[in-house]
């Protein structure tokens, strides 16, 4: 297991390095000059040169990338701003604040949204899929399948606005979505994120219901499950000890990818409910052509997906003893 994790972590670092290089080139190769944008209307060549030096963009793109990479691991000295401690992702072109500090300020919102919604849709989706598989062909199975098909066709921006109109504005059952740090007020934190959690759960629950049902139905028809039944094991023992463990592999895989994607930034959800998370920061950075901030958000999103893929691979061996991590 240890050697496996070492190989995967090493491979993940290489992947992140490649992603950062490609992203850096794509973002910094755009024709818009951030120094010219920061300089304003009455810009002189001297001011423009000083701004380029302060932003660290007075070199070629490969040299800029090397300085940026060194800053991530060892810190970097920016003219006009001072020393940026590692991990240093540079300074924002839009408001001259450290990129890493800004991302860390927004990360708790995204983490709360991602983990809270994941807990809801995982329990509801997997639970509904299990019931549908146990009652295969019956009314409960047909109802769960129909509801999952309807839920998977909905969009967050549509469901979100409808839910806010009825449950917040008209009925007053839920509070207006907002962000309050958990340490400041746990009740306000929960009530402000409850509606976004439920809306995300509607979309994701449908997918997990269909996936869980299909995996369990397939496992229940396998030879080893029929053998377990023939040996006289109870239905619950056969279901949870054999069929359920065999069905968990694909579910865990998709869950790891979904959770990594949500942590990388639930852009549509955060925009719909005006939550100050990573996704909304990415949209704002695009509008402002804030290339360092975009690069930092991209690296965070890629890192979250790679990290959870490593976790999923490690969990495989615990879920299914047939899998060996060579």
PDB file of N, CA, C and O in Angstrom, residues 120-134 140 144 205 208-209 212 216 244:
ATOM      1  N   UNK A 120     -25.775  14.873   1.856  1.00  0.00           N
ATOM      2  CA  UNK A 120     -27.200  14.755   1.578  1.00  0.00           C
ATOM      3  C   UNK A 120     -27.459  13.853   0.376  1.00  0.00           C
ATOM      4  O   UNK A 120     -28.233  12.895   0.446  1.00  0.00           O
ATOM      5  N   UNK A 121     -26.795  14.140  -0.746  1.00  0.00           N
ATOM      6  CA  UNK A 121     -27.122  13.360  -1.951  1.00  0.00           C
ATOM      7  C   UNK A 121     -26.572  11.946  -1.882  1.00  0.00           C
ATOM      8  O   UNK A 121     -27.116  11.039  -2.515  1.00  0.00           O
ATOM      9  N   UNK A 122     -25.522  11.717  -1.120  1.00  0.00           N
ATOM     10  CA  UNK A 122     -25.014  10.355  -1.002  1.00  0.00           C
ATOM     11  C   UNK A 122     -25.973   9.489  -0.196  1.00  0.00           C
ATOM     12  O   UNK A 122     -26.280   8.354  -0.586  1.00  0.00           O
ATOM     13  N   UNK A 123     -26.470  10.010   0.930  1.00  0.00           N
ATOM     14  CA  UNK A 123     -27.409   9.250   1.758  1.00  0.00           C
ATOM     15  C   UNK A 123     -28.719   9.016   1.011  1.00  0.00           C
ATOM     16  O   UNK A 123     -29.236   7.883   0.953  1.00  0.00           O
ATOM     17  N   UNK A 124     -29.266  10.074   0.416  1.00  0.00           N
ATOM     18  CA  UNK A 124     -30.544   9.940  -0.282  1.00  0.00           C
ATOM     19  C   UNK A 124     -30.412   9.090  -1.542  1.00  0.00           C
ATOM     20  O   UNK A 124     -31.240   8.196  -1.796  1.00  0.00           O
ATOM     21  N   UNK A 125     -29.384   9.358  -2.344  1.00  0.00           N
ATOM     22  CA  UNK A 125     -29.246   8.638  -3.607  1.00  0.00           C
ATOM     23  C   UNK A 125     -28.940   7.170  -3.429  1.00  0.00           C
ATOM     24  O   UNK A 125     -29.591   6.305  -4.044  1.00  0.00           O
ATOM     25  N   UNK A 126     -27.972   6.854  -2.583  1.00  0.00           N
ATOM     26  CA  UNK A 126     -27.619   5.453  -2.354  1.00  0.00           C
ATOM     27  C   UNK A 126     -28.759   4.726  -1.652  1.00  0.00           C
ATOM     28  O   UNK A 126     -29.075   3.575  -1.978  1.00  0.00           O
ATOM     29  N   UNK A 127     -29.397   5.395  -0.692  1.00  0.00           N
ATOM     30  CA  UNK A 127     -30.524   4.763   0.003  1.00  0.00           C
ATOM     31  C   UNK A 127     -31.675   4.451  -0.938  1.00  0.00           C
ATOM     32  O   UNK A 127     -32.244   3.341  -0.899  1.00  0.00           O
ATOM     33  N   UNK A 128     -32.026   5.403  -1.806  1.00  0.00           N
ATOM     34  CA  UNK A 128     -33.112   5.168  -2.764  1.00  0.00           C
ATOM     35  C   UNK A 128     -32.739   4.075  -3.759  1.00  0.00           C
ATOM     36  O   UNK A 128     -33.577   3.246  -4.134  1.00  0.00           O
ATOM     37  N   UNK A 129     -31.472   4.043  -4.186  1.00  0.00           N
ATOM     38  CA  UNK A 129     -31.031   3.000  -5.110  1.00  0.00           C
ATOM     39  C   UNK A 129     -31.071   1.612  -4.487  1.00  0.00           C
ATOM     40  O   UNK A 129     -31.424   0.627  -5.145  1.00  0.00           O
ATOM     41  N   UNK A 130     -30.721   1.523  -3.203  1.00  0.00           N
ATOM     42  CA  UNK A 130     -30.780   0.240  -2.504  1.00  0.00           C
ATOM     43  C   UNK A 130     -32.218  -0.263  -2.395  1.00  0.00           C
ATOM     44  O   UNK A 130     -32.500  -1.449  -2.642  1.00  0.00           O
ATOM     45  N   UNK A 131     -33.123   0.636  -2.032  1.00  0.00           N
ATOM     46  CA  UNK A 131     -34.529   0.231  -1.940  1.00  0.00           C
ATOM     47  C   UNK A 131     -35.078  -0.197  -3.293  1.00  0.00           C
ATOM     48  O   UNK A 131     -35.840  -1.176  -3.388  1.00  0.00           O
ATOM     49  N   UNK A 132     -34.694   0.535  -4.346  1.00  0.00           N
ATOM     50  CA  UNK A 132     -35.171   0.178  -5.686  1.00  0.00           C
ATOM     51  C   UNK A 132     -34.647  -1.186  -6.116  1.00  0.00           C
ATOM     52  O   UNK A 132     -35.366  -1.966  -6.745  1.00  0.00           O
ATOM     53  N   UNK A 133     -33.401  -1.504  -5.774  1.00  0.00           N
ATOM     54  CA  UNK A 133     -32.828  -2.800  -6.134  1.00  0.00           C
ATOM     55  C   UNK A 133     -33.481  -3.935  -5.354  1.00  0.00           C
ATOM     56  O   UNK A 133     -33.715  -5.022  -5.894  1.00  0.00           O
ATOM     57  N   UNK A 134     -33.773  -3.682  -4.078  1.00  0.00           N
ATOM     58  CA  UNK A 134     -34.432  -4.711  -3.267  1.00  0.00           C
ATOM     59  C   UNK A 134     -35.860  -4.973  -3.732  1.00  0.00           C
ATOM     60  O   UNK A 134     -36.351  -6.101  -3.645  1.00  0.00           O
ATOM     61  N   UNK A 140     -42.268   0.593  -5.921  1.00  0.00           N
ATOM     62  CA  UNK A 140     -41.227   1.442  -5.356  1.00  0.00           C
ATOM     63  C   UNK A 140     -40.059   1.586  -6.327  1.00  0.00           C
ATOM     64  O   UNK A 140     -39.485   2.673  -6.464  1.00  0.00           O
ATOM     65  N   UNK A 144     -38.919   5.162  -7.952  1.00  0.00           N
ATOM     66  CA  UNK A 144     -37.558   5.675  -7.775  1.00  0.00           C
ATOM     67  C   UNK A 144     -36.877   5.904  -9.120  1.00  0.00           C
ATOM     68  O   UNK A 144     -36.175   6.897  -9.314  1.00  0.00           O
ATOM     69  N   UNK A 205     -28.680  13.329  -6.439  1.00  0.00           N
ATOM     70  CA  UNK A 205     -29.384  12.152  -5.926  1.00  0.00           C
ATOM     71  C   UNK A 205     -29.925  11.304  -7.057  1.00  0.00           C
ATOM     72  O   UNK A 205     -29.886  10.064  -7.000  1.00  0.00           O
ATOM     73  N   UNK A 208     -27.104   9.134  -8.463  1.00  0.00           N
ATOM     74  CA  UNK A 208     -26.670   8.076  -7.548  1.00  0.00           C
ATOM     75  C   UNK A 208     -27.753   7.018  -7.363  1.00  0.00           C
ATOM     76  O   UNK A 208     -27.446   5.853  -7.125  1.00  0.00           O
ATOM     77  N   UNK A 209     -29.012   7.405  -7.457  1.00  0.00           N
ATOM     78  CA  UNK A 209     -30.089   6.413  -7.370  1.00  0.00           C
ATOM     79  C   UNK A 209     -30.020   5.443  -8.546  1.00  0.00           C
ATOM     80  O   UNK A 209     -30.071   4.217  -8.370  1.00  0.00           O
ATOM     81  N   UNK A 212     -26.663   3.311  -8.266  1.00  0.00           N
ATOM     82  CA  UNK A 212     -26.700   2.315  -7.195  1.00  0.00           C
ATOM     83  C   UNK A 212     -27.631   1.174  -7.553  1.00  0.00           C
ATOM     84  O   UNK A 212     -27.307  -0.011  -7.347  1.00  0.00           O
ATOM     85  N   UNK A 216     -26.349  -2.726  -8.065  1.00  0.00           N
ATOM     86  CA  UNK A 216     -26.844  -3.764  -7.168  1.00  0.00           C
ATOM     87  C   UNK A 216     -27.611  -4.836  -7.918  1.00  0.00           C
ATOM     88  O   UNK A 216     -27.484  -6.030  -7.608  1.00  0.00           O
ATOM     89  N   UNK A 244     -23.582  -5.705  -1.913  1.00  0.00           N
ATOM     90  CA  UNK A 244     -23.304  -4.302  -1.639  1.00  0.00           C
ATOM     91  C   UNK A 244     -21.826  -3.977  -1.785  1.00  0.00           C
ATOM     92  O   UNK A 244     -21.458  -2.967  -2.372  1.00  0.00           O
TER      93      UNK A 244
END
